[in-house]
């Protein structure tokens, strides 16, 4: 039946109500007979659901997967009593013991077999021959429900030599629409789905492991495991319930993609820089938790042609562009909601409304320019109007640039934290903007340069100055000789002549009584 996305289970289950029962079932230690074990287990269980839960919990925590027996099946007994007494088995034994315990408890239970996408499954493979896995269906509240105690109990390592108990709630009464993702029963009626899936559908469909659903993720597109690139690009998107953080790896690195976070999910565009088959992994974690990222999806990307123009600078960090995450950090109402900013003349301007008490630092990075630490910042000018910040950007040349944005609380003495980045692209090879003038600590956040914006002034010329500054007594432009600026309507204006000097400084008297000037800006002068 259809999955309404409200629950991962096929019936309403309140796990908190099971806490006492679960704790009791874990402690039961009876090995002499299956009947005896069930009798003791059911002492705390009233309803059929509770009986099934007690049996499930006990098996998941007391029977380990027999990795040795798996490789030597002829020596292996899957009889319930043998499974109980050795405490180990393969899926056949788990499902058989489950079925017998339910039958003793008076609950209808079936042992099912079929194909599974479990250990050793290769993406996109076909299934032929005998079934490779066993699980159960139980009858509760007037209908059938599915569960897999083998997968509920833990996991086997990659070399299939070691089993680790790691309880997985997901496989208890899993909704059939989710169970079909990695269990294909021999008899299609036991899919408990209408319409049922064909084996071909099952083979082609994307494998969502249980982490995918446990993290509150809902759907992923495309739904098939193999993606063909179109003109060198492939796209993946994930929808989820709540704010979730994502990362990805294409052949082990996150360089060849653009990932953006959305309020309910993420979107990823991949541009492989080599043809052939590439493994793509998507990882996720809840936004609040300090937990690590877990792998939630794997695709194979088949790339026929490479889009060389989409070679990203190595400084580009995923995710790219603004999102709910950057909003939480105090960057509101971005002028550019998209991750990529295209500029034709090499200039652009990005604005935000800033949260309270935030100080911002921004820098520009590119693979093919030798910008020093200082120059990376000098191609960006910050302009503040109340709680609005504008980042004016003048690119030094054409190409792909990363605009990195850092922030800290003004009241914090510490370092700036990296928040997010944009990709800025410019194809116009004529572009060659000089840096903005250098500013000193006395240049206040809400001051503004109207002209000259270029940090490099022409030689032997009269240059017009217009600056917006307040709370100042006098302003001087110091070239070969000093040129005072005059104040009118909040602006300081005037001209200076650049002949005979290599540098020009703007200096201020903060107070009419002060005898000394503070440097606020420095311009270079072109050599003749």
Short mmCIF file of C-alpha atoms in Angstrom, two decimals:
data_model
loop_
_atom_site.label_atom_id
_atom_site.label_comp_id
_atom_site.label_asym_id
_atom_site.label_seq_id
_atom_site.Cartn_x
_atom_site.Cartn_y
_atom_site.Cartn_z
CA UNK A 1 0.00 0.00 0.00
CA UNK A 2 1.20 3.52 -0.64
CA UNK A 3 3.62 5.15 1.78
CA UNK A 4 2.17 8.37 3.20
CA UNK A 5 5.63 9.41 4.50
CA UNK A 6 4.30 9.90 8.04
CA UNK A 7 5.98 6.80 9.46
CA UNK A 8 8.59 4.27 8.43
CA UNK A 9 6.52 1.46 9.92
CA UNK A 10 3.49 -0.42 8.63
CA UNK A 11 1.51 0.23 11.83
CA UNK A 12 1.52 2.89 14.51
CA UNK A 13 4.24 1.98 16.99
CA UNK A 14 5.25 4.06 20.00
CA UNK A 15 8.81 3.01 20.72
CA UNK A 16 8.79 4.73 24.11
CA UNK A 17 6.05 2.38 25.27
CA UNK A 18 8.38 -0.53 24.51
CA UNK A 19 11.23 0.72 26.68
CA UNK A 20 10.45 -1.50 29.70
CA UNK A 21 9.59 -4.51 27.58
CA UNK A 22 12.76 -4.13 25.49
CA UNK A 23 14.95 -3.89 28.59
CA UNK A 24 13.28 -7.02 30.02
CA UNK A 25 13.68 -9.02 26.79
CA UNK A 26 17.40 -8.20 26.57
CA UNK A 27 18.01 -9.67 30.03
CA UNK A 28 16.23 -13.00 29.46
CA UNK A 29 18.80 -15.78 29.30
CA UNK A 30 17.24 -19.17 28.51
CA UNK A 31 19.07 -21.62 26.28
CA UNK A 32 17.63 -25.07 27.04
CA UNK A 33 14.46 -24.97 24.92
CA UNK A 34 12.62 -22.64 22.55
CA UNK A 35 9.32 -23.21 24.43
CA UNK A 36 10.93 -22.28 27.74
CA UNK A 37 12.47 -19.13 26.21
CA UNK A 38 9.13 -17.96 24.79
CA UNK A 39 7.37 -18.63 28.09
CA UNK A 40 9.81 -16.42 30.03
CA UNK A 41 9.85 -13.71 27.34
CA UNK A 42 6.07 -13.38 27.27
CA UNK A 43 5.75 -12.76 31.02
CA UNK A 44 5.91 -9.01 30.33
CA UNK A 45 3.97 -9.00 27.05
CA UNK A 46 0.18 -8.55 26.88
CA UNK A 47 -0.78 -7.72 23.30
CA UNK A 48 0.23 -9.58 20.15
CA UNK A 49 2.34 -6.58 19.16
CA UNK A 50 4.20 -6.75 22.47
CA UNK A 51 4.76 -10.51 22.05
CA UNK A 52 6.25 -10.00 18.59
CA UNK A 53 8.38 -7.13 19.93
CA UNK A 54 9.79 -9.23 22.78
CA UNK A 55 10.69 -12.08 20.41
CA UNK A 56 12.23 -9.61 17.92
CA UNK A 57 14.34 -7.85 20.57
CA UNK A 58 15.61 -11.11 22.00
CA UNK A 59 16.69 -12.54 18.63
CA UNK A 60 18.30 -9.28 17.45
CA UNK A 61 20.46 -9.09 20.58
CA UNK A 62 21.28 -12.77 21.19
CA UNK A 63 21.82 -14.44 17.82
CA UNK A 64 24.93 -13.47 15.91
CA UNK A 65 25.48 -13.95 12.21
CA UNK A 66 27.60 -17.05 11.55
CA UNK A 67 30.25 -15.86 9.08
CA UNK A 68 32.08 -19.21 9.24
CA UNK A 69 28.89 -21.21 8.72
CA UNK A 70 27.95 -19.00 5.78
CA UNK A 71 31.06 -20.16 3.91
CA UNK A 72 30.46 -23.80 4.88
CA UNK A 73 26.70 -24.31 4.70
CA UNK A 74 26.80 -28.16 4.68
CA UNK A 75 28.01 -28.19 8.31
CA UNK A 76 25.32 -25.72 9.37
CA UNK A 77 22.04 -26.50 11.09
CA UNK A 78 19.27 -23.93 10.83
CA UNK A 79 16.99 -25.84 13.25
CA UNK A 80 15.57 -23.41 15.82
CA UNK A 81 16.91 -25.41 18.81
CA UNK A 82 20.44 -25.49 17.31
CA UNK A 83 20.31 -21.77 16.54
CA UNK A 84 19.23 -21.12 20.13
CA UNK A 85 21.94 -23.26 21.69
CA UNK A 86 24.88 -22.13 19.51
CA UNK A 87 23.68 -18.51 19.55
CA UNK A 88 24.62 -18.09 15.89
CA UNK A 89 23.16 -18.72 12.45
CA UNK A 90 22.61 -17.34 8.96
CA UNK A 91 19.38 -15.64 7.76
CA UNK A 92 17.63 -19.00 7.31
CA UNK A 93 18.13 -19.75 11.01
CA UNK A 94 17.06 -16.30 12.19
CA UNK A 95 13.83 -16.51 10.20
CA UNK A 96 13.16 -20.11 11.27
CA UNK A 97 13.65 -19.35 14.96
CA UNK A 98 11.43 -16.26 14.63
CA UNK A 99 8.69 -18.31 12.99
CA UNK A 100 8.79 -21.03 15.65
CA UNK A 101 8.83 -18.58 18.58
CA UNK A 102 5.80 -16.75 17.13
CA UNK A 103 3.97 -20.02 16.61
CA UNK A 104 4.56 -20.98 20.29
CA UNK A 105 3.29 -17.52 21.27
CA UNK A 106 0.13 -18.10 19.19
CA UNK A 107 0.94 -15.53 16.50
CA UNK A 108 0.66 -16.23 12.78
CA UNK A 109 4.09 -15.89 11.20
CA UNK A 110 5.55 -16.84 7.81
CA UNK A 111 9.13 -17.44 6.83
CA UNK A 112 9.73 -15.75 3.45
CA UNK A 113 12.62 -16.08 1.04
CA UNK A 114 13.80 -14.04 -1.93
CA UNK A 115 16.53 -11.81 -3.31
CA UNK A 116 18.10 -9.07 -1.24
CA UNK A 117 20.40 -6.13 -1.80
CA UNK A 118 22.56 -6.96 1.17
CA UNK A 119 26.18 -8.00 1.63
CA UNK A 120 28.01 -8.37 -1.70
CA UNK A 121 25.35 -6.56 -3.72
CA UNK A 122 26.85 -4.67 -6.68
CA UNK A 123 24.98 -1.64 -7.98
CA UNK A 124 22.95 -2.36 -11.11
CA UNK A 125 23.47 -6.14 -10.90
CA UNK A 126 20.84 -8.69 -12.03
CA UNK A 127 19.44 -11.49 -9.85
CA UNK A 128 19.21 -15.08 -11.11
CA UNK A 129 19.04 -18.57 -9.60
CA UNK A 130 18.09 -19.41 -6.02
CA UNK A 131 16.98 -16.87 -3.48
CA UNK A 132 19.75 -15.53 -1.24
CA UNK A 133 17.97 -14.28 1.87
CA UNK A 134 15.17 -15.10 4.33
CA UNK A 135 12.92 -12.92 6.51
CA UNK A 136 9.46 -13.00 8.13
CA UNK A 137 5.91 -11.72 7.89
CA UNK A 138 3.72 -11.53 11.03
CA UNK A 139 -0.06 -11.12 11.27
CA UNK A 140 -1.06 -8.26 13.59
CA UNK A 141 -4.23 -6.14 13.83
CA UNK A 142 -5.86 -7.87 10.88
CA UNK A 143 -3.06 -7.68 8.34
CA UNK A 144 0.45 -8.82 7.50
CA UNK A 145 3.63 -6.92 8.41
CA UNK A 146 7.26 -7.48 7.39
CA UNK A 147 10.45 -7.73 9.43
CA UNK A 148 14.03 -8.92 9.05
CA UNK A 149 15.75 -9.96 12.28
CA UNK A 150 19.03 -10.82 10.52
CA UNK A 151 19.46 -7.25 9.38
CA UNK A 152 17.99 -5.97 12.65
CA UNK A 153 20.79 -7.60 14.64
CA UNK A 154 23.89 -6.04 13.13
CA UNK A 155 26.30 -6.03 10.24
CA UNK A 156 29.10 -7.98 8.63
CA UNK A 157 32.38 -6.28 7.62
CA UNK A 158 33.47 -5.94 3.98
CA UNK A 159 35.68 -9.02 4.02
CA UNK A 160 32.79 -11.04 5.48
CA UNK A 161 34.91 -12.33 8.34
CA UNK A 162 33.50 -10.46 11.32
CA UNK A 163 29.95 -9.78 12.55
CA UNK A 164 29.21 -6.82 14.82
CA UNK A 165 26.00 -6.56 16.86
CA UNK A 166 24.46 -3.21 15.90
CA UNK A 167 20.73 -3.09 16.48
CA UNK A 168 18.71 -1.56 13.63
CA UNK A 169 15.15 -0.49 14.45
CA UNK A 170 14.40 0.09 10.77
CA UNK A 171 13.76 -3.58 9.96
CA UNK A 172 10.99 -4.03 12.57
CA UNK A 173 7.56 -3.80 10.87
CA UNK A 174 9.07 -1.79 7.99
CA UNK A 175 6.54 -0.22 5.65
CA UNK A 176 6.30 -2.49 2.56
CA UNK A 177 6.98 0.44 0.22
CA UNK A 178 10.38 0.81 1.93
CA UNK A 179 11.05 -2.90 2.55
CA UNK A 180 10.82 -3.60 -1.21
CA UNK A 181 13.83 -1.36 -1.64
CA UNK A 182 16.16 -4.21 -0.68
CA UNK A 183 13.91 -7.32 -0.26
CA UNK A 184 12.32 -9.04 -3.28
CA UNK A 185 10.24 -12.07 -2.21
CA UNK A 186 9.99 -15.21 -4.39
CA UNK A 187 6.23 -14.86 -4.24
CA UNK A 188 5.30 -11.32 -5.28
CA UNK A 189 2.15 -11.33 -3.09
CA UNK A 190 4.49 -11.00 -0.11
CA UNK A 191 5.61 -7.59 -1.32
CA UNK A 192 2.30 -6.49 0.27
CA UNK A 193 2.17 -3.82 -2.43
CA UNK A 194 -0.35 -2.92 -5.11
CA UNK A 195 0.75 -2.83 -7.84
CA UNK A 196 3.69 -5.16 -7.24
CA UNK A 197 7.16 -4.46 -8.58
CA UNK A 198 8.78 -6.63 -11.25
CA UNK A 199 12.24 -8.09 -10.72
CA UNK A 200 13.49 -5.68 -13.41
CA UNK A 201 12.16 -2.71 -11.39
CA UNK A 202 13.82 -4.12 -8.29
CA UNK A 203 17.16 -4.48 -10.11
CA UNK A 204 17.08 -0.95 -11.57
CA UNK A 205 15.79 0.88 -8.53
CA UNK A 206 18.03 2.96 -6.35
CA UNK A 207 19.17 1.23 -3.17
CA UNK A 208 18.30 3.37 -0.14
CA UNK A 209 19.98 1.93 2.91
CA UNK A 210 18.21 2.21 6.25
CA UNK A 211 20.19 5.37 7.19
CA UNK A 212 18.41 7.12 4.34
CA UNK A 213 15.02 6.72 6.02
CA UNK A 214 16.22 6.92 9.61
CA UNK A 215 17.59 10.43 8.91
CA UNK A 216 14.15 11.57 7.76
CA UNK A 217 14.99 11.57 4.04
CA UNK A 218 11.98 10.91 1.83
CA UNK A 219 12.87 10.56 -1.83
CA UNK A 220 15.83 10.80 -4.15
CA UNK A 221 15.93 11.59 -7.88
CA UNK A 222 16.82 9.98 -10.19
CA UNK A 223 15.33 6.74 -8.89
CA UNK A 224 17.67 4.52 -10.89
CA UNK A 225 21.15 3.57 -9.68
CA UNK A 226 22.96 4.40 -12.92
CA UNK A 227 22.90 7.99 -14.23
CA UNK A 228 24.06 9.00 -17.71
CA UNK A 229 25.53 12.49 -18.04
CA UNK A 230 23.94 14.87 -20.55
CA UNK A 231 26.50 17.27 -22.07
CA UNK A 232 28.89 16.38 -19.27
CA UNK A 233 26.41 17.00 -16.44
CA UNK A 234 24.38 14.78 -14.10
CA UNK A 235 21.95 15.96 -11.42
CA UNK A 236 20.76 14.40 -8.16
CA UNK A 237 18.27 15.78 -5.65
CA UNK A 238 17.05 14.60 -2.26
CA UNK A 239 13.88 15.60 -0.41
CA UNK A 240 13.71 15.41 3.35
CA UNK A 241 11.50 16.36 6.30
CA UNK A 242 13.75 18.73 8.20
CA UNK A 243 16.92 20.74 7.77
CA UNK A 244 19.68 18.25 6.95
CA UNK A 245 23.34 18.74 6.06
CA UNK A 246 24.74 16.89 3.03
CA UNK A 247 28.11 16.19 1.43
CA UNK A 248 29.10 14.03 -1.53
CA UNK A 249 32.05 12.21 -3.02
CA UNK A 250 32.56 11.48 -6.71
CA UNK A 251 35.39 8.95 -6.99
CA UNK A 252 36.40 9.94 -3.46
CA UNK A 253 36.48 13.76 -3.90
CA UNK A 254 33.93 16.59 -3.82
CA UNK A 255 35.71 18.77 -6.40
CA UNK A 256 33.57 18.18 -9.47
CA UNK A 257 30.15 19.28 -8.37
CA UNK A 258 27.96 22.09 -7.14
CA UNK A 259 25.82 21.17 -4.18
CA UNK A 260 23.18 23.53 -2.77
CA UNK A 261 21.22 23.01 0.43
CA UNK A 262 17.46 23.53 0.26
CA UNK A 263 15.07 23.92 3.17
CA UNK A 264 13.76 20.43 2.54
CA UNK A 265 16.68 18.68 0.90
CA UNK A 266 19.53 19.34 -1.48
CA UNK A 267 20.37 19.59 -5.15
CA UNK A 268 23.64 18.45 -6.69
CA UNK A 269 24.99 19.01 -10.20
CA UNK A 270 27.96 16.81 -11.07
CA UNK A 271 30.47 17.58 -13.84
CA UNK A 272 32.96 14.68 -14.03
CA UNK A 273 36.27 15.78 -15.55
CA UNK A 274 37.00 12.30 -16.97
CA UNK A 275 34.84 10.01 -19.12
CA UNK A 276 33.87 6.54 -17.88
CA UNK A 277 32.07 5.17 -14.81
CA UNK A 278 32.31 7.05 -11.53
CA UNK A 279 30.99 6.07 -8.11
CA UNK A 280 28.94 8.86 -6.53
CA UNK A 281 28.19 8.74 -2.80
CA UNK A 282 25.86 11.10 -0.95
CA UNK A 283 26.27 11.58 2.82
CA UNK A 284 23.90 13.25 5.29
CA UNK A 285 23.55 14.19 8.95
CA UNK A 286 20.97 16.03 11.06
CA UNK A 287 21.64 19.75 11.23
CA UNK A 288 21.72 20.02 15.02
CA UNK A 289 23.74 16.95 15.88
CA UNK A 290 27.48 16.78 16.28
CA UNK A 291 27.22 13.34 14.67
CA UNK A 292 29.31 12.28 11.71
CA UNK A 293 28.01 12.09 8.16
CA UNK A 294 26.59 8.72 7.11
CA UNK A 295 26.37 7.45 3.55
CA UNK A 296 22.72 7.48 2.42
CA UNK A 297 22.92 6.93 -1.35
CA UNK A 298 25.23 5.48 -3.96
CA UNK A 299 24.99 6.01 -7.70
CA UNK A 300 27.12 5.14 -10.69
CA UNK A 301 27.61 8.11 -13.01
CA UNK A 302 28.34 7.14 -16.62
CA UNK A 303 30.13 10.05 -18.28
CA UNK A 304 30.39 10.17 -22.08
CA UNK A 305 31.75 13.69 -22.56
CA UNK A 306 33.49 16.19 -20.30
CA UNK A 307 32.41 19.83 -19.88
CA UNK A 308 35.81 21.50 -19.40
CA UNK A 309 34.23 24.90 -18.78
CA UNK A 310 32.82 23.50 -15.54
CA UNK A 311 36.18 22.95 -13.94
CA UNK A 312 35.79 24.41 -10.47
CA UNK A 313 38.54 26.16 -8.49
CA UNK A 314 40.00 23.82 -5.89
CA UNK A 315 39.13 26.33 -3.15
CA UNK A 316 35.41 25.86 -3.80
CA UNK A 317 33.73 24.41 -0.70
CA UNK A 318 30.54 22.33 -0.67
CA UNK A 319 27.74 23.27 -0.26
CA UNK A 320 27.85 26.37 -2.51
CA UNK A 321 25.64 29.45 -2.19
CA UNK A 322 23.32 30.66 0.57
CA UNK A 323 20.83 28.37 2.36
CA UNK A 324 18.92 27.85 5.62
CA UNK A 325 22.33 27.14 7.15
CA UNK A 326 23.78 30.57 6.24
CA UNK A 327 20.53 32.17 7.46
CA UNK A 328 21.13 30.58 10.84
CA UNK A 329 24.58 32.19 10.82
CA UNK A 330 22.96 35.62 10.35
CA UNK A 331 23.10 36.16 6.56
CA UNK A 332 19.52 37.01 5.61
CA UNK A 333 17.79 37.97 2.36
CA UNK A 334 20.69 37.35 -0.05
CA UNK A 335 20.58 39.33 -3.32
CA UNK A 336 21.88 36.17 -5.07
CA UNK A 337 20.04 33.04 -3.91
CA UNK A 338 21.83 30.89 -6.54
CA UNK A 339 25.29 29.41 -5.99
CA UNK A 340 26.81 30.80 -9.21
CA UNK A 341 27.14 34.49 -10.05
CA UNK A 342 27.90 35.32 -13.72
CA UNK A 343 29.44 38.68 -14.54
CA UNK A 344 30.19 40.01 -17.99
CA UNK A 345 32.20 43.12 -17.12
CA UNK A 346 34.04 41.53 -14.17
CA UNK A 347 32.06 43.47 -11.56
CA UNK A 348 29.28 42.31 -9.26
CA UNK A 349 27.72 43.23 -6.00
CA UNK A 350 26.24 40.87 -3.39
CA UNK A 351 24.05 42.13 -0.56
CA UNK A 352 22.64 40.65 2.66
CA UNK A 353 20.75 41.80 5.68
CA UNK A 354 23.00 40.92 8.62
CA UNK A 355 21.90 39.54 11.98
CA UNK A 356 22.93 41.45 15.11
CA UNK A 357 26.54 41.90 16.15
CA UNK A 358 28.11 40.29 13.06
CA UNK A 359 31.44 41.26 11.57
CA UNK A 360 32.21 39.96 8.07
CA UNK A 361 35.39 39.11 6.19
CA UNK A 362 35.41 38.14 2.50
CA UNK A 363 38.13 36.95 0.14
CA UNK A 364 38.50 35.98 -3.50
CA UNK A 365 40.28 32.81 -4.66
CA UNK A 366 41.13 31.41 -8.06
CA UNK A 367 43.37 28.60 -9.35
CA UNK A 368 45.22 30.66 -11.91
CA UNK A 369 45.99 33.91 -10.17
CA UNK A 370 48.80 34.67 -7.83
CA UNK A 371 46.74 36.81 -5.47
CA UNK A 372 48.43 37.33 -2.11
CA UNK A 373 46.40 36.98 1.10
CA UNK A 374 46.06 40.78 1.24
CA UNK A 375 45.04 41.18 -2.43
CA UNK A 376 42.38 38.45 -2.09
CA UNK A 377 40.56 40.80 0.24
CA UNK A 378 41.34 44.00 -1.67
CA UNK A 379 39.30 43.00 -4.70
CA UNK A 380 36.23 43.12 -2.45
CA UNK A 381 34.89 46.25 -0.82
CA UNK A 382 32.40 46.15 2.05
CA UNK A 383 29.74 48.85 2.23
CA UNK A 384 27.39 49.00 5.22
CA UNK A 385 24.02 50.74 5.40
CA UNK A 386 22.39 50.05 8.76
CA UNK A 387 22.05 46.27 8.96
CA UNK A 388 22.63 45.85 5.19
CA UNK A 389 26.02 44.79 3.89
CA UNK A 390 27.09 45.08 0.26
CA UNK A 391 30.15 43.24 -1.06
CA UNK A 392 31.35 45.06 -4.18
CA UNK A 393 33.62 42.79 -6.23
CA UNK A 394 36.03 43.78 -9.01
CA UNK A 395 37.73 40.76 -10.62
CA UNK A 396 41.44 41.01 -11.49
CA UNK A 397 40.95 38.90 -14.65
CA UNK A 398 38.53 36.50 -16.38
CA UNK A 399 37.95 32.97 -15.06
CA UNK A 400 36.26 31.13 -12.19
CA UNK A 401 36.59 32.62 -8.71
CA UNK A 402 35.47 31.56 -5.26
CA UNK A 403 34.02 34.29 -3.04
CA UNK A 404 34.57 33.03 0.51
CA UNK A 405 32.61 34.63 3.32
CA UNK A 406 33.69 34.47 6.97
CA UNK A 407 32.04 35.94 10.05
CA UNK A 408 32.32 36.36 13.78
CA UNK A 409 30.46 38.11 16.56
CA UNK A 410 31.78 41.65 16.92
CA UNK A 411 31.90 41.09 20.66
CA UNK A 412 34.13 37.98 20.22
CA UNK A 413 37.84 38.67 20.24
CA UNK A 414 38.56 35.39 18.39
CA UNK A 415 39.04 34.45 14.77
CA UNK A 416 36.56 34.57 11.94
CA UNK A 417 34.71 31.33 11.07
CA UNK A 418 34.18 30.23 7.50
CA UNK A 419 30.44 30.39 6.67
CA UNK A 420 29.92 29.79 2.95
CA UNK A 421 31.05 30.57 -0.58
CA UNK A 422 29.83 31.51 -4.06
CA UNK A 423 31.26 30.65 -7.45
CA UNK A 424 31.78 33.76 -9.60
CA UNK A 425 32.38 33.24 -13.32
CA UNK A 426 33.55 35.72 -15.92
CA UNK A 427 34.32 34.77 -19.54
CA UNK A 428 35.30 38.23 -20.77
CA UNK A 429 39.08 38.12 -21.30
CA UNK A 430 39.28 41.94 -21.51
CA UNK A 431 38.52 42.20 -17.79
CA UNK A 432 41.36 43.53 -15.65
CA UNK A 433 40.16 45.46 -12.61
CA UNK A 434 42.70 46.86 -10.16
CA UNK A 435 42.21 46.24 -6.45
CA UNK A 436 40.33 48.68 -4.22
CA UNK A 437 42.44 51.04 -2.08
CA UNK A 438 43.91 49.61 1.07
CA UNK A 439 42.06 50.61 4.23
CA UNK A 440 43.44 50.91 7.76
CA UNK A 441 41.89 50.19 11.12
CA UNK A 442 40.61 53.76 11.53
CA UNK A 443 38.46 53.34 8.39
CA UNK A 444 35.08 52.74 10.03
CA UNK A 445 32.65 50.08 8.88
CA UNK A 446 30.01 52.56 7.74
CA UNK A 447 32.39 54.85 5.81
CA UNK A 448 32.08 54.67 2.04
CA UNK A 449 34.27 55.49 -0.99
CA UNK A 450 32.32 56.92 -3.91
CA UNK A 451 35.42 57.82 -5.89
CA UNK A 452 38.09 56.86 -6.78
CA UNK A 453 37.21 53.17 -6.38
CA UNK A 454 40.41 51.98 -8.04
CA UNK A 455 43.36 51.47 -5.71
CA UNK A 456 45.66 52.40 -8.59
CA UNK A 457 45.57 56.08 -9.61
CA UNK A 458 46.83 57.46 -12.96
CA UNK A 459 50.12 59.39 -12.84
CA UNK A 460 50.29 63.21 -13.29
CA UNK A 461 46.55 63.72 -13.15
CA UNK A 462 44.01 65.59 -11.13
CA UNK A 463 41.90 62.96 -9.35
CA UNK A 464 38.46 63.68 -7.93
CA UNK A 465 37.78 62.37 -4.37
CA UNK A 466 34.37 61.83 -2.82
CA UNK A 467 34.15 60.00 0.50
CA UNK A 468 31.34 59.45 2.95
CA UNK A 469 32.60 59.78 6.52
CA UNK A 470 31.09 61.19 9.68
CA UNK A 471 32.24 62.34 13.09
CA UNK A 472 35.46 63.78 11.67
CA UNK A 473 36.94 67.25 11.92
CA UNK A 474 39.24 67.37 8.86
CA UNK A 475 40.23 65.23 5.87
CA UNK A 476 43.48 65.52 3.91
CA UNK A 477 44.65 63.73 0.80
CA UNK A 478 48.42 63.49 1.04
CA UNK A 479 50.12 63.27 -2.36
CA UNK A 480 53.37 65.11 -3.06
CA UNK A 481 51.67 67.94 -1.22
CA UNK A 482 48.54 67.81 1.00
CA UNK A 483 45.10 68.51 -0.50
CA UNK A 484 42.32 69.21 2.03
CA UNK A 485 38.81 67.93 1.24
CA UNK A 486 35.75 69.99 2.08
CA UNK A 487 32.58 68.71 3.64
CA UNK A 488 29.16 69.16 2.09
CA UNK A 489 25.98 67.18 2.78
CA UNK A 490 27.77 64.34 4.59
CA UNK A 491 30.41 63.89 1.86
CA UNK A 492 34.06 64.98 1.86
CA UNK A 493 35.05 66.14 -1.64
CA UNK A 494 37.98 67.63 -3.49
CA UNK A 495 40.78 66.93 -5.96
CA UNK A 496 44.41 66.00 -5.62
CA UNK A 497 47.22 65.91 -8.16
CA UNK A 498 49.23 62.69 -8.42
CA UNK A 499 52.38 64.05 -10.05
CA UNK A 500 55.69 63.32 -8.34
CA UNK A 501 54.44 60.63 -5.94
CA UNK A 502 54.13 56.82 -5.82
CA UNK A 503 51.49 56.66 -3.08
CA UNK A 504 48.54 58.75 -1.99
CA UNK A 505 47.11 58.58 1.56
CA UNK A 506 43.78 59.75 2.89
CA UNK A 507 44.19 61.07 6.43
CA UNK A 508 41.71 62.31 9.00
CA UNK A 509 41.65 64.51 12.07
CA UNK A 510 39.15 62.87 14.31
CA UNK A 511 39.02 65.90 16.54
CA UNK A 512 39.68 69.56 15.79
CA UNK A 513 41.98 69.81 18.81
CA UNK A 514 44.16 66.87 17.71
CA UNK A 515 47.41 67.84 16.12
CA UNK A 516 47.97 64.46 14.42
CA UNK A 517 46.26 62.77 11.51
CA UNK A 518 45.28 59.08 11.27
CA UNK A 519 45.76 57.20 7.99
CA UNK A 520 42.51 55.67 6.72
CA UNK A 521 43.20 54.81 3.03
CA UNK A 522 46.17 54.20 0.80
CA UNK A 523 46.26 54.38 -3.04
CA UNK A 524 49.13 53.41 -5.34
CA UNK A 525 50.05 55.62 -8.32
CA UNK A 526 50.84 54.13 -11.73
CA UNK A 527 54.49 54.36 -12.75
CA UNK A 528 54.89 56.50 -15.87
#
